[in-house]
Coordinates of C-alpha atoms and ligand atoms in Angstrom, one line a residue:
I1 CA 0.0 0.0 -0.1
D2 CA 1.3 3.4 -0.9
P3 CA 1.9 5.3 2.4
R4 CA -0.1 8.2 1.1
E5 CA -3.1 6.0 0.7
R6 CA -2.6 4.4 4.1
A7 CA -3.9 7.5 5.8
Q8 CA -7.3 6.9 4.2
L9 CA -7.2 3.2 5.0
P10 CA -7.4 2.5 8.7
V11 CA -6.5 -1.0 9.7
L12 CA -9.6 -2.7 11.1
P13 CA -9.6 -5.5 13.7
Q14 CA -10.6 -8.9 12.6
G15 CA -14.4 -9.1 11.9
F16 CA -15.1 -5.4 12.3
T17 CA -16.6 -2.8 10.0
S18 CA -15.3 0.7 10.4
S19 CA -18.4 1.8 12.1
Q20 CA -18.3 -1.1 14.6
F21 CA -14.7 -0.3 15.1
A22 CA -15.5 3.5 15.7
T23 CA -18.2 2.5 18.2
A24 CA -15.8 0.3 20.1
L25 CA -13.1 2.9 20.1
A26 CA -15.4 5.6 21.3
E27 CA -16.0 3.5 24.3
I28 CA -12.5 2.9 25.3
I29 CA -11.6 6.6 24.5
H30 CA -14.4 7.7 26.9
Y31 CA -12.8 5.5 29.6
L32 CA -9.1 6.2 29.1
G33 CA -9.2 9.6 27.6
K34 CA -8.3 10.6 24.1
Q35 CA -4.6 11.1 24.9
H36 CA -4.3 7.4 25.8
V37 CA -5.7 5.9 22.6
E38 CA -3.9 6.2 19.4
I39 CA -5.3 5.0 16.1
N40 CA -2.8 3.5 13.7
D41 CA -3.4 5.6 10.6
K42 CA -0.1 7.2 9.9
P43 CA 2.6 5.9 7.6
L44 CA 4.4 3.1 9.4
D45 CA 7.9 4.2 10.7
D46 CA 10.4 1.6 11.5
G47 CA 12.4 4.0 13.7
W48 CA 15.3 2.2 15.4
Y49 CA 15.9 0.3 18.4
I50 CA 15.4 3.3 20.9
E51 CA 12.6 5.0 19.0
H52 CA 10.9 1.7 18.1
P53 CA 7.4 1.4 16.8
N54 CA 4.5 -0.1 18.6
T55 CA 2.4 -0.4 15.5
H56 CA 4.2 -3.3 13.7
D57 CA 7.4 -5.4 13.4
A58 CA 10.2 -3.0 12.4
F59 CA 12.0 -6.1 11.1
N60 CA 9.2 -7.2 8.9
L61 CA 9.7 -10.6 7.1
F62 CA 6.5 -10.3 5.2
D63 CA 5.0 -7.0 4.1
S64 CA 5.0 -4.6 7.1
E65 CA 1.3 -4.2 6.7
D66 CA 0.7 -7.8 7.5
T67 CA 1.2 -7.9 11.3
V68 CA 0.0 -4.4 12.1
S69 CA -2.2 -3.1 14.9
S70 CA -5.4 -0.9 14.4
A71 CA -4.7 1.1 17.4
A72 CA -2.7 1.3 20.7
V73 CA -4.1 2.0 24.1
Y74 CA -2.0 3.1 27.1
P75 CA -3.3 1.9 30.4
G76 CA -2.1 3.9 33.5
S77 CA -3.1 1.3 36.2
V78 CA -4.1 -2.3 36.7
E79 CA -7.7 -1.1 36.8
D80 CA -7.3 0.4 33.4
V81 CA -5.8 -3.1 32.1
Q82 CA -8.8 -4.7 33.5
A83 CA -11.3 -2.3 32.0
I84 CA -9.5 -2.8 28.6
V85 CA -9.8 -6.5 28.8
R86 CA -13.5 -6.3 29.7
W87 CA -14.0 -3.8 26.8
A88 CA -12.3 -6.3 24.6
N89 CA -14.5 -9.1 25.6
K90 CA -17.6 -7.1 25.0
F91 CA -16.6 -6.2 21.5
R92 CA -14.7 -9.4 20.8
M93 CA -11.8 -7.2 20.1
P94 CA -8.4 -9.0 19.6
I95 CA -5.8 -7.3 22.0
F96 CA -2.1 -7.8 22.0
P97 CA -0.2 -6.8 25.2
I98 CA 3.4 -5.5 25.0
S99 CA 5.6 -4.3 27.7
I100 CA 8.1 -2.2 25.7
G101 CA 7.8 -3.8 22.3
R102 CA 11.6 -4.1 21.6
N103 CA 11.4 -7.8 21.2
F104 CA 13.5 -7.3 17.9
G105 CA 14.0 -10.5 16.0
Y106 CA 11.1 -12.2 17.6
G107 CA 8.3 -9.9 16.1
G108 CA 8.9 -6.6 18.0
A109 CA 5.5 -5.1 19.0
A110 CA 3.6 -6.8 16.2
P111 CA 0.4 -8.6 17.0
R112 CA 0.0 -11.9 15.2
V113 CA -3.6 -11.0 14.0
R114 CA -3.7 -8.0 11.8
G115 CA -5.8 -5.2 13.3
S116 CA -5.4 -6.3 16.9
V117 CA -5.4 -3.4 19.5
V118 CA -1.9 -3.3 21.1
I119 CA -2.0 -2.7 24.8
D120 CA 1.2 -0.7 25.4
L121 CA 1.6 -1.4 29.0
G122 CA 5.1 0.1 29.3
R123 CA 4.5 3.8 28.5
R124 CA 2.7 4.6 31.6
M125 CA 3.0 1.5 33.9
N126 CA 6.8 1.9 34.3
R127 CA 7.4 2.2 38.0
I128 CA 9.9 0.3 40.1
L129 CA 7.6 -0.5 43.0
D130 CA 10.4 -2.0 45.3
I131 CA 14.0 -2.6 45.5
N132 CA 14.8 -4.5 48.6
P133 CA 18.6 -4.2 49.5
D134 CA 18.5 -6.8 52.2
D135 CA 16.7 -9.6 50.4
C136 CA 18.3 -8.5 47.0
T137 CA 14.9 -8.5 45.2
C138 CA 12.8 -6.0 43.3
L139 CA 9.2 -5.6 42.1
V140 CA 8.6 -3.9 38.7
E141 CA 5.9 -2.9 36.4
P142 CA 6.0 -3.8 32.7
G143 CA 7.5 -0.6 31.5
V144 CA 10.8 -1.0 33.6
T145 CA 13.7 -1.7 31.2
F146 CA 17.0 -3.2 32.2
Y147 CA 18.6 0.2 31.8
A148 CA 16.0 1.8 34.1
L149 CA 16.4 -0.9 36.8
Y150 CA 20.3 -0.6 36.6
E151 CA 20.2 3.1 36.7
E152 CA 17.9 3.2 39.7
I153 CA 20.1 0.8 41.6
Q154 CA 23.1 3.0 41.0
K155 CA 21.1 6.1 42.0
R156 CA 20.3 4.6 45.2
G157 CA 24.0 3.7 45.8
Y158 CA 23.3 0.0 46.1
K159 CA 26.8 -1.1 45.2
H160 CA 26.1 -4.6 46.5
L161 CA 23.3 -5.3 43.9
W162 CA 23.7 -6.5 40.4
I163 CA 21.0 -7.0 37.8
D164 CA 21.2 -9.5 34.9
V165 CA 20.8 -8.1 31.4
P166 CA 20.1 -9.7 28.0
D167 CA 22.3 -8.8 24.9
L168 CA 20.3 -5.5 24.5
G169 CA 19.4 -3.6 27.6
G170 CA 16.4 -1.6 26.3
G171 CA 13.8 -4.3 26.7
S172 CA 11.5 -4.7 29.6
V173 CA 12.4 -6.9 32.6
I174 CA 8.8 -8.4 32.5
G175 CA 8.7 -8.7 28.7
N176 CA 12.0 -10.5 28.4
T177 CA 11.2 -12.9 31.3
L178 CA 7.7 -13.7 29.8
D179 CA 9.3 -14.5 26.5
R180 CA 11.9 -16.6 28.6
G181 CA 14.9 -14.5 27.5
V182 CA 18.3 -15.0 29.0
G183 CA 21.2 -12.9 30.3
Y184 CA 24.9 -13.7 31.0
T185 CA 25.6 -13.5 34.7
P186 CA 24.9 -16.6 36.9
Y187 CA 21.3 -15.1 37.2
G188 CA 20.9 -15.4 33.4
D189 CA 17.8 -17.6 33.4
H190 CA 15.3 -14.9 34.0
F191 CA 12.2 -16.9 34.5
A192 CA 14.1 -19.2 37.1
M193 CA 15.1 -16.0 38.8
H194 CA 11.7 -14.2 39.0
S195 CA 9.5 -14.4 42.1
G196 CA 5.8 -13.7 42.0
M197 CA 3.5 -12.3 39.4
E198 CA 0.3 -10.2 39.3
V199 CA -1.8 -11.1 36.3
V200 CA -5.0 -9.8 34.6
L201 CA -6.7 -12.9 33.3
P202 CA -8.4 -12.7 29.9
R203 CA -11.9 -12.1 31.4
G204 CA -10.6 -9.2 33.5
H205 CA -10.1 -11.0 36.9
L206 CA -6.8 -10.2 38.8
V207 CA -4.6 -12.8 40.5
R208 CA -1.3 -12.8 42.4
T209 CA 0.8 -15.9 42.2
G210 CA 3.0 -17.5 44.9
M211 CA 3.0 -15.8 48.2
G212 CA 1.3 -12.8 46.6
A213 CA -2.0 -14.6 47.2
L214 CA -1.6 -14.3 50.9
P215 CA -2.8 -11.0 52.2
G216 CA -0.2 -9.2 54.3
N217 CA 2.7 -11.5 53.2
N218 CA 6.3 -10.1 53.2
T219 CA 7.8 -13.0 51.1
W220 CA 6.3 -12.5 47.6
Q221 CA 9.8 -11.8 46.2
T222 CA 11.6 -14.4 48.2
F223 CA 9.5 -17.5 47.9
P224 CA 8.2 -18.0 44.4
Y225 CA 6.0 -21.1 44.9
G226 CA 3.5 -20.2 47.6
F227 CA 1.0 -23.0 48.3
G228 CA -0.7 -25.2 45.7
P229 CA -0.3 -25.5 42.0
Y230 CA 2.4 -23.3 40.6
Y231 CA 1.0 -21.2 37.6
D232 CA 3.7 -18.8 36.8
G233 CA 5.0 -20.8 33.8
I234 CA 1.7 -20.7 32.0
F235 CA 1.9 -16.9 31.7
T236 CA 5.3 -17.1 29.9
Q237 CA 5.4 -17.7 26.0
S238 CA 1.6 -17.8 26.0
N239 CA -1.6 -15.8 25.7
F240 CA -3.2 -16.7 28.9
G241 CA -2.9 -13.5 30.9
I242 CA -1.4 -9.9 31.2
V243 CA 1.4 -9.5 33.6
T244 CA 1.0 -6.2 35.5
K245 CA 3.7 -6.8 38.2
M246 CA 6.5 -9.2 38.6
G247 CA 9.2 -9.8 41.3
M248 CA 12.9 -10.4 40.3
T249 CA 15.7 -11.6 42.4
L250 CA 18.9 -9.6 42.2
M251 CA 22.4 -11.1 42.3
P252 CA 24.7 -9.9 45.0
N253 CA 27.7 -8.2 43.7
P254 CA 30.2 -11.1 43.8
G255 CA 33.1 -9.0 44.9
G256 CA 34.9 -9.0 41.6
H257 CA 34.8 -10.6 38.2
E258 CA 37.1 -11.3 35.4
S259 CA 36.0 -11.9 31.8
F260 CA 38.3 -14.0 29.5
M261 CA 38.5 -15.1 26.0
Y262 CA 40.0 -18.0 24.3
T263 CA 40.5 -18.4 20.5
F264 CA 40.6 -21.7 18.6
E265 CA 42.1 -22.1 15.3
K266 CA 40.0 -24.5 13.2
E267 CA 36.5 -25.1 12.2
E268 CA 36.9 -28.8 13.1
D269 CA 37.9 -27.8 16.7
L270 CA 34.2 -27.4 17.5
P271 CA 33.3 -30.8 18.9
Q272 CA 36.5 -30.9 21.1
I273 CA 35.6 -27.4 22.5
V274 CA 32.1 -28.4 23.2
E275 CA 33.2 -31.6 24.9
A276 CA 35.6 -29.5 27.1
I277 CA 32.9 -27.1 28.0
R278 CA 30.3 -29.7 29.2
P279 CA 31.8 -30.9 32.5
L280 CA 33.1 -27.4 33.4
R281 CA 29.6 -25.9 32.8
I282 CA 27.7 -28.7 34.6
G283 CA 30.3 -28.5 37.4
N284 CA 29.7 -24.7 37.6
I285 CA 33.4 -23.9 37.0
L286 CA 32.1 -22.1 34.0
E287 CA 29.6 -20.0 35.9
N288 CA 27.6 -18.0 33.4
V289 CA 25.9 -18.6 30.1
A290 CA 29.0 -18.5 28.1
Q291 CA 29.3 -18.0 24.4
L292 CA 31.2 -19.8 21.9
K293 CA 31.1 -17.7 18.8
H294 CA 32.3 -18.1 15.2
V295 CA 34.8 -15.5 14.2
V296 CA 32.4 -14.3 11.5
Q297 CA 30.3 -12.7 14.4
E298 CA 33.3 -10.8 15.6
V299 CA 33.8 -9.4 12.1
A300 CA 30.1 -8.4 12.0
A301 CA 30.4 -6.9 15.4
L302 CA 32.8 -4.4 13.9
G303 CA 29.7 -2.8 12.6
K304 CA 30.8 -2.4 8.9
P305 CA 28.7 -3.2 5.9
R306 CA 29.3 -6.5 4.2
A307 CA 30.1 -4.7 0.9
S308 CA 33.1 -3.0 2.6
C309 CA 34.4 -6.2 4.2
I310 CA 34.0 -9.0 1.5
H311 CA 35.3 -8.4 -1.9
P312 CA 33.1 -8.9 -5.1
G313 CA 33.2 -12.6 -5.9
E314 CA 35.2 -13.6 -2.7
A315 CA 33.6 -16.4 -0.5
L316 CA 32.4 -15.2 2.9
T317 CA 34.8 -17.7 4.6
D318 CA 37.8 -16.3 2.7
G319 CA 36.9 -12.7 3.4
I320 CA 36.4 -13.5 7.0
R321 CA 39.7 -15.2 7.3
R322 CA 41.5 -12.2 5.6
I323 CA 39.8 -9.8 8.0
A324 CA 40.5 -12.0 11.0
T325 CA 44.2 -11.8 10.4
S326 CA 44.0 -8.1 11.1
L327 CA 42.0 -8.5 14.4
P328 CA 44.0 -7.8 17.5
Y329 CA 44.4 -11.5 18.2
G330 CA 44.9 -12.7 14.7
D331 CA 43.3 -15.4 12.6
C332 CA 41.1 -17.9 14.4
T333 CA 37.7 -19.7 13.9
W334 CA 36.0 -20.1 17.3
I335 CA 36.1 -17.6 20.2
Y336 CA 34.9 -18.5 23.7
Y337 CA 33.8 -15.6 25.8
G338 CA 33.4 -16.3 29.6
T339 CA 33.5 -14.6 32.9
C340 CA 34.6 -15.8 36.4
Y341 CA 33.0 -14.3 39.5
G342 CA 34.3 -13.6 43.0
P343 CA 37.5 -12.1 44.4
A344 CA 40.7 -13.1 42.9
E345 CA 41.3 -15.9 45.4
L346 CA 38.1 -17.5 44.3
R347 CA 38.5 -16.8 40.7
N348 CA 42.0 -17.9 40.1
P349 CA 41.6 -21.7 40.9
K350 CA 38.7 -21.8 38.5
L351 CA 40.5 -19.9 35.8
K352 CA 43.3 -22.4 36.1
I353 CA 41.1 -25.4 35.6
I354 CA 39.4 -23.7 32.6
H355 CA 42.9 -22.9 31.1
A356 CA 44.0 -26.4 31.5
A357 CA 40.9 -27.8 29.8
F358 CA 40.9 -25.4 26.9
T359 CA 44.6 -25.5 26.2
R360 CA 44.4 -29.3 25.7
I361 CA 42.9 -28.3 22.3
P362 CA 45.8 -27.7 19.9
G363 CA 46.2 -24.1 18.8
A364 CA 43.9 -22.8 21.7
R365 CA 45.1 -19.4 23.0
K366 CA 44.0 -17.3 25.9
I367 CA 43.9 -13.6 24.9
D368 CA 45.2 -11.0 27.3
P369 CA 42.4 -8.4 27.5
Q370 CA 45.0 -5.7 28.0
T371 CA 46.1 -6.3 24.4
L372 CA 42.4 -5.4 23.2
P373 CA 41.5 -1.7 22.5
P374 CA 38.7 -0.2 24.6
D375 CA 36.2 -0.2 21.8
H376 CA 36.7 -4.0 21.3
Y377 CA 33.6 -6.3 21.4
F378 CA 35.2 -8.1 24.4
W379 CA 34.5 -5.1 26.6
S380 CA 30.9 -5.0 25.6
R381 CA 30.6 -8.8 26.7
D382 CA 32.5 -7.9 29.9
R383 CA 29.8 -5.2 30.6
I384 CA 26.9 -7.5 29.9
C385 CA 28.4 -10.4 31.9
S386 CA 28.8 -8.1 34.8
G387 CA 25.2 -6.9 34.7
V388 CA 25.8 -3.6 32.9
P389 CA 23.2 -2.9 30.1
D390 CA 24.6 -2.2 26.6
I391 CA 23.3 -2.0 23.0
R392 CA 26.5 -2.9 21.0
E393 CA 24.9 -6.0 19.5
L394 CA 23.0 -3.6 17.3
S395 CA 26.1 -2.9 15.2
W396 CA 25.5 -6.2 13.5
L397 CA 22.6 -4.7 11.6
N398 CA 25.1 -2.7 9.4
W399 CA 26.1 -5.9 7.7
Q400 CA 23.1 -5.4 5.3
P401 CA 21.5 -2.3 4.0
N402 CA 18.1 -1.9 5.9
G403 CA 19.6 -4.5 8.3
A404 CA 17.1 -6.6 10.1
H405 CA 17.6 -9.8 11.9
V406 CA 15.7 -13.0 12.9
F407 CA 17.0 -15.8 15.1
F408 CA 17.0 -19.5 14.6
S409 CA 17.5 -20.8 18.2
P410 CA 17.3 -24.6 18.7
I411 CA 18.3 -26.5 21.9
C412 CA 20.8 -29.3 21.9
P413 CA 22.9 -31.2 24.4
I414 CA 26.4 -29.9 25.2
K415 CA 27.8 -32.6 22.9
G416 CA 30.3 -32.2 20.1
Q417 CA 28.2 -34.3 17.6
D418 CA 25.1 -32.4 18.3
A419 CA 26.8 -29.1 17.6
E420 CA 28.2 -30.3 14.4
R421 CA 24.9 -31.7 13.3
L422 CA 22.9 -28.6 14.0
L423 CA 25.5 -26.5 12.4
A424 CA 25.6 -28.6 9.3
I425 CA 21.8 -28.4 8.9
A426 CA 21.9 -24.6 9.4
G427 CA 24.8 -24.3 6.9
K428 CA 22.9 -26.3 4.3
W429 CA 19.9 -24.0 4.4
H430 CA 22.0 -20.8 4.5
N431 CA 23.7 -22.0 1.3
K432 CA 20.4 -22.9 -0.3
Y433 CA 19.3 -19.3 0.2
N434 CA 22.6 -17.6 -0.3
L435 CA 22.7 -16.2 3.3
D436 CA 25.7 -15.6 5.5
I437 CA 25.8 -17.8 8.5
F438 CA 26.5 -16.3 11.9
P439 CA 26.6 -19.0 14.6
A440 CA 27.0 -18.8 18.3
F441 CA 26.5 -21.5 21.0
C442 CA 25.1 -20.1 24.3
V443 CA 25.9 -22.8 27.0
G444 CA 23.2 -23.1 29.6
A445 CA 23.6 -25.3 32.7
R446 CA 22.9 -28.7 30.9
E447 CA 22.1 -27.8 27.4
M448 CA 23.0 -25.2 24.8
H449 CA 21.2 -22.9 22.5
L450 CA 22.6 -22.6 19.0
I451 CA 21.7 -19.0 18.2
I452 CA 22.0 -18.1 14.5
N453 CA 21.3 -14.6 13.6
I454 CA 20.1 -14.1 10.0
V455 CA 20.8 -10.6 9.0
Y456 CA 18.7 -9.7 6.0
D457 CA 17.8 -6.5 4.0
R458 CA 14.1 -5.8 5.1
G459 CA 13.9 -3.4 2.1
C460 CA 14.3 -6.2 -0.4
E461 CA 11.6 -8.7 -0.9
I462 CA 14.1 -11.4 -2.1
S463 CA 16.2 -11.0 1.0
R464 CA 13.1 -11.2 3.2
Q465 CA 11.8 -14.3 1.5
N466 CA 15.2 -16.0 1.6
A467 CA 15.5 -15.4 5.3
Y468 CA 11.9 -16.7 5.9
R469 CA 12.4 -19.9 3.8
C470 CA 15.8 -20.6 5.3
M471 CA 14.2 -20.4 8.8
R472 CA 11.3 -22.7 7.9
G473 CA 13.7 -25.2 6.4
M474 CA 16.1 -25.2 9.4
I475 CA 13.2 -25.6 11.8
Q476 CA 11.8 -28.5 9.9
E477 CA 15.0 -30.4 9.4
A478 CA 16.3 -29.7 12.9
A479 CA 13.0 -31.1 14.3
G480 CA 13.4 -34.3 12.3
Y481 CA 16.6 -34.9 14.4
G482 CA 14.8 -34.0 17.6
Y483 CA 16.0 -30.4 18.0
G484 CA 13.4 -27.9 19.0
E485 CA 13.5 -24.0 19.3
Y486 CA 13.4 -22.5 22.8
R487 CA 11.8 -19.3 21.4
T488 CA 10.9 -18.0 17.9
H489 CA 9.7 -15.1 15.9
L490 CA 5.9 -14.5 15.8
L491 CA 5.7 -15.8 12.2
F492 CA 7.3 -19.2 12.8
Q493 CA 5.3 -19.9 16.1
D494 CA 2.8 -22.1 14.5
Q495 CA 5.5 -24.2 12.8
V496 CA 7.6 -24.6 15.9
A497 CA 4.6 -25.3 18.0
A498 CA 3.6 -28.1 15.6
T499 CA 7.0 -29.7 16.0
Y500 CA 6.2 -30.3 19.8
N501 CA 3.9 -32.9 18.6
W502 CA 4.4 -36.0 20.7
K503 CA 1.0 -38.2 20.9
N504 CA -0.6 -36.2 18.2
G505 CA -0.2 -32.9 19.8
A506 CA -1.1 -33.8 23.3
L507 CA 0.7 -30.6 24.5
M508 CA -1.1 -28.3 22.2
N509 CA -4.4 -30.0 23.1
L510 CA -3.6 -29.0 26.7
H511 CA -2.8 -25.3 25.7
N512 CA -6.0 -25.2 23.8
S513 CA -8.1 -26.5 26.8
I514 CA -6.5 -23.9 29.0
K515 CA -7.0 -21.2 26.4
D516 CA -10.6 -21.9 25.9
T517 CA -11.3 -22.0 29.7
L518 CA -9.5 -18.8 30.4
D519 CA -10.3 -16.8 27.3
P520 CA -13.7 -18.2 25.9
N521 CA -14.1 -15.1 23.7
G522 CA -10.6 -15.5 22.3
I523 CA -9.5 -11.9 22.7
L524 CA -6.0 -12.2 24.0
A525 CA -3.1 -12.3 21.6
P526 CA -4.7 -14.8 19.3
G527 CA -2.2 -17.0 17.7
R528 CA 0.8 -16.1 19.9
L529 CA 3.0 -19.1 20.4
G530 CA 0.8 -21.1 18.0
I531 CA -2.1 -21.0 20.4
W532 CA -5.4 -20.1 18.7
P533 CA -8.7 -19.4 20.4
A534 CA -11.6 -21.7 19.4
A535 CA -13.0 -19.1 17.1
Y536 CA -9.7 -19.0 15.0
R537 CA -8.5 -22.5 15.4
N538 CA -8.2 -24.5 12.2
R539 CA -9.8 -21.7 10.1
G540 CA -6.7 -21.0 8.0
W541 CA -4.8 -18.7 10.4
E542 CA -2.0 -21.1 11.1
L543 CA 1.2 -20.6 9.1
Ligands
ADP601 P1 10.8 -6.3 25.2 O1 10.8 -6.4 26.7 O2 11.9 -7.1 24.6 O3 10.6 -5.0 24.7 P2 8.1 -7.0 24.6 O4 7.4 -6.0 25.5 O5 7.9 -6.8 23.0 O6 9.6 -7.2 24.9 O7 7.5 -8.4 25.1 C1 7.8 -9.6 24.4 C2 6.5 -10.3 24.1 O8 6.0 -10.9 25.4 C3 5.4 -9.5 23.6 O9 5.2 -9.6 22.2 C4 4.2 -10.0 24.3 O10 3.4 -10.9 23.5 C5 4.6 -10.6 25.5 N1 4.4 -9.8 26.7 C6 5.2 -8.7 27.0 N2 4.8 -8.1 28.0 C7 3.7 -8.8 28.5 C8 2.8 -8.7 29.7 N3 3.1 -7.7 30.6 N4 1.8 -9.5 29.8 C9 1.7 -10.4 28.8 N5 2.5 -10.7 27.8 C10 3.4 -9.7 27.6

C-alpha cells in the first residue's frame, strides 16, 4: 500500500466494519481519555531500537502491513488494564499486550492477528515498585527496562546489587522474562530468577501468584512457589494473561569478576571445544551462560557493511579469514567468551582449571584483555556479563542495507556431535538461500542454544523471502533430528509449536483447553506461540 493511501485506510480488527470499530473505540476513549488511545493511521515508521514502533514489526519478514495493529491503548493502572480487557470481551476485540515492544528479531511489537489493538503497558506503567537491598529483590511494572532498573540501583547507591541483562538492555524486565529470554551472569535464566506475578486474566479477573496470594505477606519476592499449583510458567510464552507486576531476584555483587577469551584455530575444533565445556559448565566452574562464537560474528560486530568487508566474488569464509588476520588476536575460527566471578582468590583456581581444559585443544590461545582496544567487542561482553546494560549488539545490523535480523535458536545437548549436526543443517539451508551464517552457541547449565542470527535486507523482498524460507527449512529439518526451538519469531510460532507434537499434539491440546477455559471469547493475543482460540482454530490462520 502506498503510504499516502494508508492515511485513508485505517486498519480494522478482525471481523469489524469501520463503524463497529468506531463505536468500540469511542467507548475505550471515553474510559481512558483521548490522549491514551492512538489510532494507527499514519505511515508506518520503522524507527530504530530506541525509538521503536508499537504499531508493527520494524524487522518485517512479510509486508510490514501484515502484522499491524489498528490502534494502541495506554493503560495507566491495573484497573485500566482490567477495563480494557472487559471492553475487549464486550466487543470481541483482539488485543495484544506488550511491555516495551523491543522484542526485535522475535516480532517486535507486532500482533499476530492484523488489526489487533496493542496494549502498550510500558508507556505509563513503568514504576519500580520496590528494591529490597536486604533480600536482594525487586518488584517492577511492565515498562521497567533493564537500563532503568540498573540506573535506579546506581542512583540509590546499592553497590552490593547487580542485575542480569540480556544482549540488548532496552527491553522490559517483565517482557523479556515472559518470553523466557536469557542474560549472561549466573542469574541469566530470567524466569528461574523471578519471584511472584500479578496477572490480569483474559476475562478481567486479577490474581497474584505464589506468596502474593496471601494478604499481608512479606515474602512475595523471596519464595516463588506459595502453596498449591504453581502457575507462573503458563503466563510465559503464552496468551493466557497480562502480567502487570513481577518480582525479580537480584544477584549480590560477587566482589569481583574477570572476563576471559579463548580463541581456537580450526572449524573442526568445534566438537572438542564443546566436549571440554560440558563438564566445566555442569560443574559450575564455567559460571555463566558463556558464548562460543564463530569469528564471523566478531567481524560483523565491527559494525561495517558486508560490501566493505567482503570483496566482490570472494567467498564469505575467505573474506572473514582475511579480515580475521587483522583482528588484535589474529586469525582464528571459534572464540569463547566467559566470565569468572568472585574475588581473585576464588576466581584464580577456577580460571586455572578452565585454562588447563581449553589449552588441551591444539592451537587454543588465551587472549590477554589488556591487548584489546577499549572499543573491542570483548568489553561489551564484559559489561553484559557483569550486569551492565549495553546495545553494542545492534552494530551487526550494518552488515546489510536496511539491516534486520531473525533468530534460529534450537536447543541441543552440550555434545560435540550435536553441535556439528545442527551447524551442518543450518549451513545447508543458509547455502541454499545464499545467506551468510552467523553461529554462536550459548551454553546453559545442561544444554546449549545454538543461536543463529540471520541478517537480511528488510527493504528487499528477495532477501526477506530467503530469510523466511531458510528459517522454515532449518526448523523442519532440525525437528527431524529431535531439536526444537526455545523461542521463535511470531511468524514461525505455528510451525515450531507443531514440531512439539508427541502423541498427536497432546501438549497443544492442553494449551487449547486452557485457552478456551480462560479466554472463551478468544480476545487475548490470538495465535501467539501457535495457540489459537476456538474462534480462530483450524480456520486457516496457522502458518
Ligand atoms: P521487550 O521487553 O523485549 O521490549 P516486549 O514488550 O515486546 O519485549 O514483550 C515480548 C513479548 O512478550 C510481547 O510480544 C508480548 O506478546 C509478551 N508480553 C510482554 N509483556 C507482557 C505482559 N506484561 N503480559 C503479557 N504478555 C506480555
